[in-house]
Amino acid sequence: MKTIIAANWKMYKTRAEAAETGRDLASRLQSLKTDRMVLVFAPFTAIAAAADELRPFAAVGAQDVYPALEGAFTGEISPAMIKDCGAEWVLTGHSERRHILHESSDFVGQKTAFALKEGLSVMLCIGETLAEREAGQLERVLSSQLEPALRDLPKDILADRFAIAYEPVWAIGTGKVASESDIAEAHGMIRNLLSKFLGSVAGSIPLLYGGSVKPANAPAILKLDNVNGLLVGGASLKAESFSQIVTA
Ligand code: 13P
């Protein structure tokens, strides 16, 4: 399975800033000649600018999607609009959307299924809060976030165009990276839950870790069992630090 190194630019970068970082990153990736898959999840307004600079060295994704073809959904963005801007991927269920915008696991599940059906590749984000972890709820939370997203999905699509990012909420943007044993435990749990829900295709779904990943901690995390990539926030905003993570 190809290792995936993904950038989540969150609500950062105008079109000009995205083009500048994209150009810088593309020139670094060109000289690195990595065989890793590099993805950049850009804000909607900067997808086209980023994709124009990054092609063919990295693929671009959106950070959210609405589960309908078109219609009276003010402020929302459809899969066709995302593809039209040059993106092939989309994130669903990022913890900032679950917790700040109160998206339910059912709604995240609808988005995941609809985006896959419309031809986008999807990276589904899951992860527990500190209170849930301390209450011994890790497996229950991961299962309750996975199950609605995996219901009724064709298995051949999942093997091809689907990835999961485990991002413990307490490790996002806090500088508090999960310990290697915490990451290995959660990723093993997710792999087992995937087998339970999906059967044998579970082994071909990439599992990424996210939460305060930096050039210094990336190599050790990538060596852990069941870690097939990284989803990087803060350290992805500059091409220099993100390209160091790409080769970690
Ligand atoms: P940080 O790398 O800034 O902790 O963000 C992680 C994240 O949320 C990526 O989606």
mmCIF file of N, CA and C and ligand atoms in Angstrom, residues 6-8 10 91 94-96 125 165 167 171-175 210-214 231-236, ligand 1:
data_model
loop_
_atom_site.group_PDB
_atom_site.id
_atom_site.type_symbol
_atom_site.label_atom_id
_atom_site.label_comp_id
_atom_site.label_asym_id
_atom_site.label_seq_id
_atom_site.Cartn_x
_atom_site.Cartn_y
_atom_site.Cartn_z
ATOM 1 N N ALA A 6 -0.591 13.758 3.740
ATOM 2 C CA ALA A 6 -1.627 14.728 3.377
ATOM 3 C C ALA A 6 -1.503 16.001 4.207
ATOM 4 N N ALA A 7 -1.737 17.132 3.527
ATOM 5 C CA ALA A 7 -1.741 18.444 4.185
ATOM 6 C C ALA A 7 -3.186 18.892 4.351
ATOM 7 N N ASN A 8 -3.543 19.391 5.527
ATOM 8 C CA ASN A 8 -4.850 20.023 5.708
ATOM 9 C C ASN A 8 -4.588 21.499 6.008
ATOM 10 N N LYS A 10 -6.734 23.781 6.347
ATOM 11 C CA LYS A 10 -7.808 24.378 7.166
ATOM 12 C C LYS A 10 -8.234 25.736 6.583
ATOM 13 N N LEU A 91 -12.180 15.574 2.386
ATOM 14 C CA LEU A 91 -12.202 15.129 3.783
ATOM 15 C C LEU A 91 -13.645 15.086 4.243
ATOM 16 N N HIS A 94 -14.043 15.828 9.654
ATOM 17 C CA HIS A 94 -12.921 16.376 10.431
ATOM 18 C C HIS A 94 -13.433 16.807 11.805
ATOM 19 N N SER A 95 -12.622 16.630 12.821
ATOM 20 C CA SER A 95 -13.107 16.878 14.199
ATOM 21 C C SER A 95 -13.555 18.323 14.377
ATOM 22 N N GLU A 96 -12.953 19.263 13.623
ATOM 23 C CA GLU A 96 -13.400 20.660 13.768
ATOM 24 C C GLU A 96 -14.820 20.818 13.245
ATOM 25 N N CYS A 125 -12.391 11.260 8.619
ATOM 26 C CA CYS A 125 -11.647 11.531 9.855
ATOM 27 C C CYS A 125 -12.459 11.079 11.066
ATOM 28 N N ALA A 165 -8.489 8.770 8.472
ATOM 29 C CA ALA A 165 -7.507 9.485 9.286
ATOM 30 C C ALA A 165 -7.955 9.418 10.735
ATOM 31 N N GLU A 167 -7.552 10.994 14.145
ATOM 32 C CA GLU A 167 -7.033 12.234 14.731
ATOM 33 C C GLU A 167 -7.655 12.416 16.118
ATOM 34 N N ALA A 171 -5.157 15.950 20.453
ATOM 35 C CA ALA A 171 -3.795 16.096 19.902
ATOM 36 C C ALA A 171 -3.763 17.073 18.725
ATOM 37 N N ILE A 172 -4.936 17.634 18.366
ATOM 38 C CA ILE A 172 -4.987 18.504 17.181
ATOM 39 C C ILE A 172 -4.671 19.935 17.565
ATOM 40 N N GLY A 173 -3.595 20.462 16.978
ATOM 41 C CA GLY A 173 -3.242 21.865 17.167
ATOM 42 C C GLY A 173 -2.791 22.185 18.592
ATOM 43 N N THR A 174 -2.529 21.151 19.384
ATOM 44 C CA THR A 174 -2.186 21.377 20.793
ATOM 45 C C THR A 174 -0.695 21.186 21.048
ATOM 46 N N GLY A 175 0.009 20.629 20.057
ATOM 47 C CA GLY A 175 1.412 20.303 20.272
ATOM 48 C C GLY A 175 1.572 19.015 21.069
ATOM 49 N N GLY A 210 -3.198 11.727 12.462
ATOM 50 C CA GLY A 210 -3.083 13.191 12.466
ATOM 51 C C GLY A 210 -3.186 13.736 13.872
ATOM 52 N N GLY A 211 -2.480 14.827 14.133
ATOM 53 C CA GLY A 211 -2.497 15.469 15.446
ATOM 54 C C GLY A 211 -1.086 15.856 15.837
ATOM 55 N N SER A 212 -0.745 17.132 15.612
ATOM 56 C CA SER A 212 0.570 17.669 15.982
ATOM 57 C C SER A 212 1.739 16.910 15.355
ATOM 58 N N VAL A 213 1.555 16.472 14.112
ATOM 59 C CA VAL A 213 2.669 15.841 13.385
ATOM 60 C C VAL A 213 3.644 16.934 12.942
ATOM 61 N N LYS A 214 4.931 16.675 13.167
ATOM 62 C CA LYS A 214 5.998 17.625 12.817
ATOM 63 C C LYS A 214 7.120 16.839 12.134
ATOM 64 N N LEU A 231 -1.733 12.887 8.335
ATOM 65 C CA LEU A 231 -2.539 14.052 7.960
ATOM 66 C C LEU A 231 -2.047 15.214 8.825
ATOM 67 N N VAL A 232 -1.526 16.236 8.163
ATOM 68 C CA VAL A 232 -0.759 17.267 8.855
ATOM 69 C C VAL A 232 -1.466 18.618 8.751
ATOM 70 N N GLY A 233 -1.666 19.280 9.885
ATOM 71 C CA GLY A 233 -2.272 20.606 9.891
ATOM 72 C C GLY A 233 -1.207 21.696 9.868
ATOM 73 N N GLY A 234 -0.905 22.238 11.054
ATOM 74 C CA GLY A 234 0.000 23.387 11.173
ATOM 75 C C GLY A 234 1.302 23.253 10.393
ATOM 76 N N ALA A 235 1.952 22.084 10.481
ATOM 77 C CA ALA A 235 3.257 21.911 9.829
ATOM 78 C C ALA A 235 3.141 21.730 8.318
ATOM 79 N N SER A 236 1.897 21.757 7.785
ATOM 80 C CA SER A 236 1.754 21.633 6.324
ATOM 81 C C SER A 236 1.633 22.986 5.646
HETATM 82 P P1 13P B 1 -2.262 19.838 13.577
HETATM 83 O O1 13P B 1 -1.233 19.082 12.762
HETATM 84 O O2 13P B 1 -2.134 21.316 13.461
HETATM 85 O O3 13P B 1 -2.339 19.334 14.984
HETATM 86 O O4 13P B 1 -3.699 19.502 12.892
HETATM 87 C C1 13P B 1 -4.044 18.184 12.675
HETATM 88 C C2 13P B 1 -5.267 18.155 11.844
HETATM 89 O O5 13P B 1 -6.359 18.481 12.293
HETATM 90 C C3 13P B 1 -5.139 17.732 10.440
HETATM 91 O O6 13P B 1 -6.386 17.488 9.876
#
